[in-house]
Coordinates of C-alpha atoms (C1' of nucleotides) in Angstrom, one line a residue:
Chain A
X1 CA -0.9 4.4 22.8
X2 CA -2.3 7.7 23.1
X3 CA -3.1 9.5 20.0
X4 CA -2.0 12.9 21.3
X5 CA 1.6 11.3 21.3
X6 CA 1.5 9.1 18.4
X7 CA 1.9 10.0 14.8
X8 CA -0.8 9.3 12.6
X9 CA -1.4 11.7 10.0
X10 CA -4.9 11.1 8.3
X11 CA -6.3 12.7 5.4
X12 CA -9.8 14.4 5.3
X13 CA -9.1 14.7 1.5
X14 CA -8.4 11.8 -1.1
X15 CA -5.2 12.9 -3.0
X16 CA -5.9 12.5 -6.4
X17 CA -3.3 10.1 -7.9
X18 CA -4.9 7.3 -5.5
X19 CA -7.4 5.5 -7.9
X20 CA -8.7 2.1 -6.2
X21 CA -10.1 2.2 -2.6
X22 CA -7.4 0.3 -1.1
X23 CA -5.1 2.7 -2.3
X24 CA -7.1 5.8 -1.3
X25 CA -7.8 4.3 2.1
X26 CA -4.2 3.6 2.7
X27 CA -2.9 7.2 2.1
X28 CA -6.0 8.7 3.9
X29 CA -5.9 6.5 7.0
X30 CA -2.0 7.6 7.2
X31 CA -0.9 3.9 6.8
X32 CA 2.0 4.8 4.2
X33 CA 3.4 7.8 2.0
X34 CA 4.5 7.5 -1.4
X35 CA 8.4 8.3 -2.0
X36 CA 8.7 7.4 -5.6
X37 CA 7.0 5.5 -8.0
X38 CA 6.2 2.3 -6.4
X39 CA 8.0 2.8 -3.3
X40 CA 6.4 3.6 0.1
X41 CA 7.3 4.6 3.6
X42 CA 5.0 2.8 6.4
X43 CA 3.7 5.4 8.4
X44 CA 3.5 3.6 12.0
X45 CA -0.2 2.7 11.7
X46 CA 0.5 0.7 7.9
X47 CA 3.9 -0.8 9.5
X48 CA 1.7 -2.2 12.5
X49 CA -0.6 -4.1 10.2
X50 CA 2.6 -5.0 7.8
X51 CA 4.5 -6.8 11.0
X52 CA 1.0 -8.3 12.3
X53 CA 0.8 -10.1 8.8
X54 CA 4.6 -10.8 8.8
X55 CA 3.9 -12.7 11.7
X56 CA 1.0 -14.3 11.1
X57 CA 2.6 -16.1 8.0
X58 CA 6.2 -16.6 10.2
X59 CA 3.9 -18.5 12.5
X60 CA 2.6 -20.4 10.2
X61 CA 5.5 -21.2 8.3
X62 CA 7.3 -22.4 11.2
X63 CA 4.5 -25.2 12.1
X64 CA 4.8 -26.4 8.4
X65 CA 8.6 -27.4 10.0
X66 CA 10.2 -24.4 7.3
X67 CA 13.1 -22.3 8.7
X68 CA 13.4 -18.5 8.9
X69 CA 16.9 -17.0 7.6
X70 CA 17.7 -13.5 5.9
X71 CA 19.0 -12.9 2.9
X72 CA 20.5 -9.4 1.8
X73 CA 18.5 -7.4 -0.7
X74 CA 21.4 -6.7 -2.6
X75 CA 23.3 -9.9 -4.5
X76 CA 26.1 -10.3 -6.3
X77 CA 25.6 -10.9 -10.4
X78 CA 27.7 -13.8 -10.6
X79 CA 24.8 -16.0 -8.9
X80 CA 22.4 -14.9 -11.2
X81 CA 24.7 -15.9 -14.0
X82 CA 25.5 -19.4 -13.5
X83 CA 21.7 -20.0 -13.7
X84 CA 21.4 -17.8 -16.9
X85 CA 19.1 -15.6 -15.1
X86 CA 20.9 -12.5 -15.4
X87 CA 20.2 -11.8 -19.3
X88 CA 16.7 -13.6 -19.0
X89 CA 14.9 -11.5 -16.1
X90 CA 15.4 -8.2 -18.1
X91 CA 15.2 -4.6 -17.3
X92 CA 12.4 -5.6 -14.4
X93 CA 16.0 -6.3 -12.3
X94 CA 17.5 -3.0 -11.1
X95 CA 20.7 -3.3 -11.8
X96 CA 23.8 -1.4 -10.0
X97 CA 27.5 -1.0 -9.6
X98 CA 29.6 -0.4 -6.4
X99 CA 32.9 1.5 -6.1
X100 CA 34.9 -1.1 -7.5
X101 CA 32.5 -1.2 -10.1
X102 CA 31.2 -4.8 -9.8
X103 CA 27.6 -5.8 -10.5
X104 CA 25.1 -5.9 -7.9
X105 CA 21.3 -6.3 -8.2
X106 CA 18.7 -5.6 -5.7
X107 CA 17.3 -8.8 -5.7
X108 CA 13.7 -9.8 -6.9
X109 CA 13.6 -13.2 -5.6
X110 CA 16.1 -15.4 -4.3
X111 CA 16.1 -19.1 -5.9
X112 CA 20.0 -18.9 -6.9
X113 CA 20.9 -17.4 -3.8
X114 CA 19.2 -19.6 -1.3
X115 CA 20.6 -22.9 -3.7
X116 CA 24.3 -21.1 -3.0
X117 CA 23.6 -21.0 0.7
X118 CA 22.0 -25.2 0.6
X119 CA 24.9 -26.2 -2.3
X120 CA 27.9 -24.8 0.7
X121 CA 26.5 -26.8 3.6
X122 CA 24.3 -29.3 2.6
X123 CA 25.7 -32.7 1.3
X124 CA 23.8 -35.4 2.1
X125 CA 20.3 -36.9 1.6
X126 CA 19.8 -37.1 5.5
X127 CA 19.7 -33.7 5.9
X128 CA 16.9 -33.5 3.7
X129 CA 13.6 -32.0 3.6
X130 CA 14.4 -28.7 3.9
X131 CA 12.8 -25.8 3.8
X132 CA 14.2 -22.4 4.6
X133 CA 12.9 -19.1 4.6
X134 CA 12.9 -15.3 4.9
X135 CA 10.9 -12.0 4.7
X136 CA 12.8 -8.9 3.1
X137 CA 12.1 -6.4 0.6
X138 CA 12.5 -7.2 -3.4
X139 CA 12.7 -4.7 -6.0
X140 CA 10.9 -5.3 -9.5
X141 CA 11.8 -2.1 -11.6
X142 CA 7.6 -2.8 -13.2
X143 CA 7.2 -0.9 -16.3
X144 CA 3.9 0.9 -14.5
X145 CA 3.7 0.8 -10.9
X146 CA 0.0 1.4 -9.5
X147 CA -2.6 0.6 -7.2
X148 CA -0.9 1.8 -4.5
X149 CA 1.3 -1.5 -2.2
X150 CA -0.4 -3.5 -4.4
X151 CA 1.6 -3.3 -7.3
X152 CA 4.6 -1.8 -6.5
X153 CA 8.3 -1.8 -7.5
X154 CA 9.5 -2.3 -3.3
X155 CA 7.6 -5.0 -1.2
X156 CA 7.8 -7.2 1.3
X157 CA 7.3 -10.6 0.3
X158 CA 7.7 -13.6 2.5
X159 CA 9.6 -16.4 -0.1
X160 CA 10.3 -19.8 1.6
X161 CA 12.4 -22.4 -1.0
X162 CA 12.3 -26.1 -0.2
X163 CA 15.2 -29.0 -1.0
X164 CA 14.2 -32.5 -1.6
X165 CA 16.1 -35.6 -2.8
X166 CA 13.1 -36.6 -4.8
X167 CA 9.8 -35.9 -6.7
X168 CA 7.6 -37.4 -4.3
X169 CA 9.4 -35.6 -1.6
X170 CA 9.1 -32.6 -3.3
X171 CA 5.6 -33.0 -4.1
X172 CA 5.0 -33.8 0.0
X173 CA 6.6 -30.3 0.5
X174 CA 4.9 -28.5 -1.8
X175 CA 1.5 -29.7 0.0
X176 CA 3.0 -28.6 3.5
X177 CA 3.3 -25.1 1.9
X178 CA 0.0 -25.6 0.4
X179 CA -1.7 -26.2 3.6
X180 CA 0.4 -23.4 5.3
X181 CA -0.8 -21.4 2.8
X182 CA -4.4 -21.7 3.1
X183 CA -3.7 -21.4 7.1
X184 CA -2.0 -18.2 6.8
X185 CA -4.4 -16.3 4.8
X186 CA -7.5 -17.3 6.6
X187 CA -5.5 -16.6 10.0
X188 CA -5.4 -13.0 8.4
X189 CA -9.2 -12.6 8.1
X190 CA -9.3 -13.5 4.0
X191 CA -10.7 -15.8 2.0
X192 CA -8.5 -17.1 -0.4
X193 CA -8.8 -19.8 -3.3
X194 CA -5.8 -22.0 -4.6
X195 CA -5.9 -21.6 -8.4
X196 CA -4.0 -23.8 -10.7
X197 CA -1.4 -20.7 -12.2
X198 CA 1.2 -20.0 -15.1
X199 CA 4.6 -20.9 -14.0
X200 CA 5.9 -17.7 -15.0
X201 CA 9.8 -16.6 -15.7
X202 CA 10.7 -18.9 -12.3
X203 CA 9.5 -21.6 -14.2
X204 CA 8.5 -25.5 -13.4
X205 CA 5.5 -26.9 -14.1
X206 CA 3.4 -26.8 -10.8
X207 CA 2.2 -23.7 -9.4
X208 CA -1.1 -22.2 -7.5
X209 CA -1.6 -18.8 -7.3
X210 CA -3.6 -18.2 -4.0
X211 CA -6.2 -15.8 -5.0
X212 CA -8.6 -13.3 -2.5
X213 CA -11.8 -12.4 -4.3
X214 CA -12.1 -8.5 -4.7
X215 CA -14.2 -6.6 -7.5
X216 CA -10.9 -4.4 -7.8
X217 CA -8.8 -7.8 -8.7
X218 CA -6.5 -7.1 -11.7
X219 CA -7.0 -10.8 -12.7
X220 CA -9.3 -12.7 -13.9
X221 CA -10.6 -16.0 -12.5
X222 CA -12.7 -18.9 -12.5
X223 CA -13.8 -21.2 -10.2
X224 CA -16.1 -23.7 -8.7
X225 CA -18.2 -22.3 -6.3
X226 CA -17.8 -25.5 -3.2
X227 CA -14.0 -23.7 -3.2
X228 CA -15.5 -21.0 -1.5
X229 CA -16.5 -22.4 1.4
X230 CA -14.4 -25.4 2.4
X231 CA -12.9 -25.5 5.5
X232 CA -9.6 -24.8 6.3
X233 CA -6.9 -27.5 8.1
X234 CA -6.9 -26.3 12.2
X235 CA -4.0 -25.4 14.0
X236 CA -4.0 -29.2 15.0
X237 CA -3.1 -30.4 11.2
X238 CA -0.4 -32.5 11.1
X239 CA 2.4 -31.3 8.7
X240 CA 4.4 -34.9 8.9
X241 CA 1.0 -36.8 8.3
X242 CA -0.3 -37.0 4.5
X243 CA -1.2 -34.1 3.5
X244 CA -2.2 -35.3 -0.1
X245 CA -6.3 -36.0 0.6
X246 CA -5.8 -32.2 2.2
X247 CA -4.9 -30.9 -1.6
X248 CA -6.7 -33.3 -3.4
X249 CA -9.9 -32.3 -1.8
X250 CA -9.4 -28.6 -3.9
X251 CA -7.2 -29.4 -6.6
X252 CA -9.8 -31.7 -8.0
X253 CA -12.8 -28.6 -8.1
X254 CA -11.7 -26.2 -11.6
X255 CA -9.8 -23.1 -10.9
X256 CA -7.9 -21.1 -12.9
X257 CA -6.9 -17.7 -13.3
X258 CA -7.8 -16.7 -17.1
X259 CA -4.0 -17.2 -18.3
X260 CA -4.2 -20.5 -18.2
X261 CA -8.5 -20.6 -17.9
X262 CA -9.8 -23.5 -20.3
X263 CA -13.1 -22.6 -21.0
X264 CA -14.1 -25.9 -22.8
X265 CA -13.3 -27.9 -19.5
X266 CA -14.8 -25.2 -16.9
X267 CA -17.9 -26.0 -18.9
X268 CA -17.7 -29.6 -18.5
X269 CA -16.6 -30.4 -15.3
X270 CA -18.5 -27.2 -13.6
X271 CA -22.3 -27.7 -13.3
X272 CA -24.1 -23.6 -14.4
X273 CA -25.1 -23.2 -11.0
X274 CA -21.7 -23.7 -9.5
X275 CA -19.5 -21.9 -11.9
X276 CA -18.0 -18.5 -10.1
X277 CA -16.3 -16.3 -12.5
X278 CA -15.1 -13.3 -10.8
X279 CA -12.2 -11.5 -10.3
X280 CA -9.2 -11.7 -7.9
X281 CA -6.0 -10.3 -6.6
X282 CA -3.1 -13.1 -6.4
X283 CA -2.0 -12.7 -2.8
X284 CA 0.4 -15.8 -3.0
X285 CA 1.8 -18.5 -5.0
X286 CA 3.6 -21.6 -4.9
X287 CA 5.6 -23.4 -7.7
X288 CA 7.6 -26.8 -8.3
X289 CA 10.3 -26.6 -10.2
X290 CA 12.6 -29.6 -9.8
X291 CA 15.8 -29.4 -10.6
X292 CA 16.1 -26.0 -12.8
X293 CA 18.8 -24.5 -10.3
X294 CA 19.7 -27.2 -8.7
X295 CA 21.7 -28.7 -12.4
X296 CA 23.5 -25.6 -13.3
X297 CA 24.0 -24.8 -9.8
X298 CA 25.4 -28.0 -9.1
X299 CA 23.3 -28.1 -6.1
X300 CA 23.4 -31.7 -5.2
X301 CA 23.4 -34.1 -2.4
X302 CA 24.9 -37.8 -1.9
X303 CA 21.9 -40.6 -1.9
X304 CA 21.4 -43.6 -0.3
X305 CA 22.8 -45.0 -3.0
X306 CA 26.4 -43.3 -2.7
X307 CA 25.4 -41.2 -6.1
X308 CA 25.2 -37.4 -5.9
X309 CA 21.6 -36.3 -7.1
X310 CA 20.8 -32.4 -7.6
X311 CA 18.1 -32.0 -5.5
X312 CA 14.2 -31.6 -6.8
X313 CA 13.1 -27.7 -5.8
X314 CA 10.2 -25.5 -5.0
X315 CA 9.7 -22.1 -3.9
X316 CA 6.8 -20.0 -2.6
X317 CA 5.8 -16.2 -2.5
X318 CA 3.5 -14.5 -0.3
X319 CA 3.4 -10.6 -0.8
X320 CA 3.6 -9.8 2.6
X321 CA 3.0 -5.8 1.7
X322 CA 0.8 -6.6 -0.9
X323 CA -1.7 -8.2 1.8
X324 CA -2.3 -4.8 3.5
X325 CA -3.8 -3.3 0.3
X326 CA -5.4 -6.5 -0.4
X327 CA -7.1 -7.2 3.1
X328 CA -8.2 -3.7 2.5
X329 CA -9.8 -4.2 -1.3
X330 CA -12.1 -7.3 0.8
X331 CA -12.9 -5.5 4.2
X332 CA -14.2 -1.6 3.6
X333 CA -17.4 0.2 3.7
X334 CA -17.9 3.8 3.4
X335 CA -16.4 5.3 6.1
X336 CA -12.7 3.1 5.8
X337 CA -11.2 0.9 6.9
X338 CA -12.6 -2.0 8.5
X339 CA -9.5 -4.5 9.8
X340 CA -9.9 -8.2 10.6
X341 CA -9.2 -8.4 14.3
X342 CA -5.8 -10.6 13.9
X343 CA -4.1 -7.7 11.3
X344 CA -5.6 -4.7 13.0
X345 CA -3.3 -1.8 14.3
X346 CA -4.5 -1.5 17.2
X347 CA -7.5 -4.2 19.1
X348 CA -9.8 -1.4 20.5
X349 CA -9.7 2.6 20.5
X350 CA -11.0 4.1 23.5
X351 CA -12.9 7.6 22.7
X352 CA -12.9 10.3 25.5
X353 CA -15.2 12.9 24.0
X354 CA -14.5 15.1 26.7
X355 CA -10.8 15.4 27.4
X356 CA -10.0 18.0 30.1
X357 CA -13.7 17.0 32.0
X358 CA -12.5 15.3 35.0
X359 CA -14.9 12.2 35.5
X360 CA -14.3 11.5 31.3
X361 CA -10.6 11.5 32.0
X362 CA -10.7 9.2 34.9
X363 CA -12.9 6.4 33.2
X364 CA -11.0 6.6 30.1
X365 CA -7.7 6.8 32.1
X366 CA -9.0 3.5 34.0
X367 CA -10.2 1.3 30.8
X368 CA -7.0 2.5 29.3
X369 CA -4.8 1.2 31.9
X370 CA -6.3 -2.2 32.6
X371 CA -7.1 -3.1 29.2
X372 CA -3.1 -2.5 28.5
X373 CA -2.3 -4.0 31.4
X374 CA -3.9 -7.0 30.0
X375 CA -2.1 -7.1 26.9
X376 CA -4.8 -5.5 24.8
X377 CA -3.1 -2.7 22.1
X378 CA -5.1 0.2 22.9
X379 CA -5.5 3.4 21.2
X380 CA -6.4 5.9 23.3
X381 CA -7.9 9.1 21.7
X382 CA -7.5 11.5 24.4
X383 CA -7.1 15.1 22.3
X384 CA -9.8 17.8 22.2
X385 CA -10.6 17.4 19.0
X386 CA -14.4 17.5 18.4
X387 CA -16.5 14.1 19.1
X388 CA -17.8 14.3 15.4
X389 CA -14.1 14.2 14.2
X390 CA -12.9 11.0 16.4
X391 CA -16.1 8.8 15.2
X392 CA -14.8 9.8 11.8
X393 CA -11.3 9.1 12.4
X394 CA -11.5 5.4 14.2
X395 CA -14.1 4.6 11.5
X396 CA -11.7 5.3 8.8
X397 CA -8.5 3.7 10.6
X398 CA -11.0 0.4 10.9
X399 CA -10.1 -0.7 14.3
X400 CA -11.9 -3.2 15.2
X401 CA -13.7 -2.0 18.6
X402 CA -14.4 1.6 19.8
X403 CA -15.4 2.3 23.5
X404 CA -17.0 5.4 23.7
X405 CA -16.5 7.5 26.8
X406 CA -18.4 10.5 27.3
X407 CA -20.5 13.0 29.9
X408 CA -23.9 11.7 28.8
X409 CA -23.2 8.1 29.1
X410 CA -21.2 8.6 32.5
X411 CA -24.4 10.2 34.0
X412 CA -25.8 6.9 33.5
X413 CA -22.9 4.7 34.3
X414 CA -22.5 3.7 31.1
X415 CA -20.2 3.6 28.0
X416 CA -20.7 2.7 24.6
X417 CA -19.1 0.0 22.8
X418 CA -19.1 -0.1 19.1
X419 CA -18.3 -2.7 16.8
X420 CA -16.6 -1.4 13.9
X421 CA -17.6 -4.4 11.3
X422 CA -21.4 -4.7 11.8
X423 CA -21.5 -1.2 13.6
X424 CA -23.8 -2.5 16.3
X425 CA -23.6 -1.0 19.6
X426 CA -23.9 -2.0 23.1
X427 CA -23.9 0.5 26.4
X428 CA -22.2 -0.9 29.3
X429 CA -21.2 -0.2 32.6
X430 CA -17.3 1.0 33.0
X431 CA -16.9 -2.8 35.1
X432 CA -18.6 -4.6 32.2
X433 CA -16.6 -3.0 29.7
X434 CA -13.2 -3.6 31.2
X435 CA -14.1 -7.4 31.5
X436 CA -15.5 -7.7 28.2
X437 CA -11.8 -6.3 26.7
X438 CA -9.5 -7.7 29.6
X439 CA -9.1 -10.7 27.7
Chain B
rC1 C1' 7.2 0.6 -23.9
rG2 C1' 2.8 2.7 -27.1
rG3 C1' -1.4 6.2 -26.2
rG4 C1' -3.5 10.1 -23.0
rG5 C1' -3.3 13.5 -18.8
rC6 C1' -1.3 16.3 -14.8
rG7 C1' 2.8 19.1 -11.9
rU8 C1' 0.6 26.3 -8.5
rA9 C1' 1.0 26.4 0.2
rG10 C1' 0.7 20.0 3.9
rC11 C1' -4.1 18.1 1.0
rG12 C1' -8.0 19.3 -2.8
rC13 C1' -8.1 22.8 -6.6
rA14 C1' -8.8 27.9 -9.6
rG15 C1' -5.6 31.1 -12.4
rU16 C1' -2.4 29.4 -18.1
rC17 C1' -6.3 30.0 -23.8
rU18 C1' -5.8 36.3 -24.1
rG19 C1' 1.8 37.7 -20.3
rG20 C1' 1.2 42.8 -16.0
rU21 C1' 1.3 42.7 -7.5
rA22 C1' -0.2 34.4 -6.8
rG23 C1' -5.7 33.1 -5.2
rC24 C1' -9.9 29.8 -2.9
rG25 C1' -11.5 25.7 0.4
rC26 C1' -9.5 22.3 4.0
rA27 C1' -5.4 21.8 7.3
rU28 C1' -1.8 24.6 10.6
rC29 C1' -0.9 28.7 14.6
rU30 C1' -3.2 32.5 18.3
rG31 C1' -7.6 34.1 20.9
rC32 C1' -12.7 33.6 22.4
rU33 C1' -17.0 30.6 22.2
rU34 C1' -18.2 25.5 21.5
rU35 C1' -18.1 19.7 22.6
rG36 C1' -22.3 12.5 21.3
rG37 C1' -21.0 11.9 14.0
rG38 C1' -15.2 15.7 10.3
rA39 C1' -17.8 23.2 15.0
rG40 C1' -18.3 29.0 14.8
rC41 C1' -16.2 33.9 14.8
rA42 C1' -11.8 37.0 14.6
rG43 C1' -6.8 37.2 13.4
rA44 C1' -2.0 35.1 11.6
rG45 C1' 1.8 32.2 9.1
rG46 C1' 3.0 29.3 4.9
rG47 C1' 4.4 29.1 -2.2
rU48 C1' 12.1 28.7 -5.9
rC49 C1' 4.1 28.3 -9.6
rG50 C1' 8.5 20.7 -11.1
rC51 C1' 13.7 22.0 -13.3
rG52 C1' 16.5 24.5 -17.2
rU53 C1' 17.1 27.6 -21.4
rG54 C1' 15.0 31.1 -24.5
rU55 C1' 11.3 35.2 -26.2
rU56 C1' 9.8 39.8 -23.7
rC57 C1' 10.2 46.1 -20.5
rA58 C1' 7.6 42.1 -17.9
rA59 C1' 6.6 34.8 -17.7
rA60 C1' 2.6 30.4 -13.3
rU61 C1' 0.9 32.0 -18.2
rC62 C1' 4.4 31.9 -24.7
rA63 C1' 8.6 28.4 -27.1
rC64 C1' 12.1 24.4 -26.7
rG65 C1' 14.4 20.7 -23.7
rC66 C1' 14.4 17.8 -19.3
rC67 C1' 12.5 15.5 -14.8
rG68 C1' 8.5 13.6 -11.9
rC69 C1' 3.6 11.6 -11.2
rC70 C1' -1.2 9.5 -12.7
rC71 C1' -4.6 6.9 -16.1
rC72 C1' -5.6 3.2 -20.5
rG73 C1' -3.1 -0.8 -22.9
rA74 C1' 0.9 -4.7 -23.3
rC75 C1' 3.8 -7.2 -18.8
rC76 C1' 4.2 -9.0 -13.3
rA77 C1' 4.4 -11.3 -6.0

RNA sequence: CGGGGCGUAGCGCAGUCUGGUAGCGCAUCUGCUUUGGGAGCAGAGGGUCGCGUGUUCAAAUCACGCCGCCCCGACCA
């Protein structure tokens, strides 16, 4: 992409209702643009990053054998009120009327639906495990919307909802999402730590909130420090084989966010040197909760045994939009943004710091053309703007690598390459560079 | 929803107390010079002062009402 045709509008100024970093960084790097309280626009560079994490966790989701569908945003009240859930979830639900005045909600998560779509099809035990899945907007009208994407009343959150005929079946998918989980997020560049959770309004009573560590975290939580490190299953796991000694291996360290934090037993089972209390933003979480749509939903399924049995649910969140502020709050210095390679907008920016001087134009033109051709995303900043102004600019948008073309170095044969992480840099030859990138 | 604060040009702000021609910096446009870490000079364009009602000869400024946004708290992917 060249910048002088793109659209990226970056700030030199912070506006001032932006408070935490992420925030600031998102409106300044032209990643999004507030409409309303708690409802964005993704300006192209944010909805870049927001699809690269969409896929990330589609990918993963489909090796742990669940199935993408889409759901509408908007869903009929009658759903809603066969599980009760109607007068229990409040005025978080926005509720609206159409024409012929029936009741319509924009929907904040999708349990009943999804139970509709498995009660209309699904009939026997032999079509079970399932596990389907979609990524689409939710609205939660929150009292205070802030922080930017991270706490917003729109987002994008990826919700996957799984069918089993029984506990232990139920218990084997939750671990599949478990592992899938801890997959996805560490795909996406980010540390995160499975914490034993509050069930919440979806209720159940098993649930892990995945948690990335960030000084900026709105919650609470405590840990034990091996959780930290421990390595995560490979893209060779296999989701049909026991995934039990996978789960165990974390489940049996303490952590808890500080809703359901017992300090007594963090004490006890944590040794002083181990214990991590910190703080965290909750990133994604996964619940059991049996058969609490499945009964009044009459969601059920014919046995073995010729008896109909409502099936034994889960369902699990990630915030999809959330990430992007999140990756943000754990990867930033100074001067922005500083994107983990697998989310970043664009892999490397090329910098012609002389557009309109012929032999400038012609390298960058070059490294431009075969680095696209070999399936690199490219952003080529080919404007007249001042050098000063397009170190600044790439620094704040974080990509991840910055080739530097300009008169002095081409004297010499030689480009700069930047890394935008450690800031290290590395002069080249135009042959070397192309090589290094042509992947 | 309780408490606090703010709405003036695209962004950041001054002006409001004490009513009297709407300002500054950045950004934008034009020209010239400049070009390795957010350039300089000269010129130009851009604002229903959040909305409404009222007071007044006169309202960004005073009064009342409304809307929007932000922050702290209680609540949530």
């Amino acid at each position: 992409m060249r910048l002088s045709r793109y659209f990226l509008p970056v700030l030199k100024e912070t506006p001032s209702e932006a408070q935490i970093v992420s925030h600031r960084l998102m409106l300044r790097a032209g990643l999004i643009r507030q409409e309303a309280a708690g409802i964005y626009a993704w300006l192209p560079l944010g909805f870049r990053v927001l699809q690269k994490i969409e896929q990330i966790v589609r990918e993963e989701m489909n090796r742990a054998g669940a199935i993408e569908i889409l759901m509408p945003t908007l869903q009929p009240s009658d759903l809603w009120k066969e599980t009760g859930r109607y007068d229990a979830y409040g005025p978080e639900m926005l509720r609206i009327k159409d024409r012929h005045d029936r009741e319509l909600l924009y929907g904040p998560t999708n349990e009943d639906m999804v139970t509709e779509i498995f009660r209309a099809y699904v009939k026997s035990y032999k079509q079970l495990p399932l596990n389907l899945y979609h990524t689409q907007w939710k609205f939660r009208d929150e009292v205070r919307p802030r922080f930017g994407v991270m706490r917003g009343r729109e987002f994008l959150m990826k919700d996957a909802y799984s069918f089993d005929l029984d506990k232990e079946g139920a218990r084997r998918s939750y671990n599949k999402m478990y592992v899938a989980y801890l997959r996805a997020f560490t795909r996406m560049g980010i540390k995160t730590i499975p914490m034993r959770a509050e069930t919440g309004p979806i209720g159940g009573d098993l649930s892990h909130e995945f948690i990335v560590l960030a000084d900026t975290g709105e919650s609470e939580v405590f840990c034990h420090k091996d959780l930290l490190d421990m390595p995560v299953p490979g893209e060779d796991v296999d989701f049909d084989a026991d995934l039990e000694p996978i789960v165990r291996q974390r489940t049996e360290l303490y952590a808890a966010t500080s809703d359901v934090h017992e300090a007594a037993r963090f004490e006890r089972e944590v040794p002083p040197d181990k214990r991590v209390n910190a703080r965290g933003i909750e990133v994604g979480q996964i619940f059991y909760f049996g058969t609490k749509y499945s009964v009044p939903m009459k969601a059920t399924v014919t046995g073995p045994d010729g008896k109909d049995v409502p099936i034994e649910g889960g369902s699990y969140g990630i915030g999809v939009s959330r990430l992007v502020g999140a990756i943000i709050e754990a990867s930033h210095d100074d001067a922005g943004i500083v994107w983990p390679e697998p989310v970043a907008p664009f892999d490397v920016a090329v910098l012609n710091l002389k557009a309109g001087d012929t032999a400038t134009d012609k390298a960058c033109e070059e490294i431009y053309a075969k680095l696209t051709a070999a399936g690199r995303d490219v952003l080529y900043d080919d404007t007249s703007d001042r050098p000063g102004a397009k170190f600044a600019t790439m620094d704040l948008i974080g990509i991840p690598h910055q080739i530097v073309v300009g008169p002095r170095g081409l004297e010499k044969g030689t480009v700069e390459i930047k890394v935008r992480k450690s800031g290290a840099k590395e002069e080249l030859s135009l042959a070397e560079t192309i090589n290094r990138f042509a992947k």
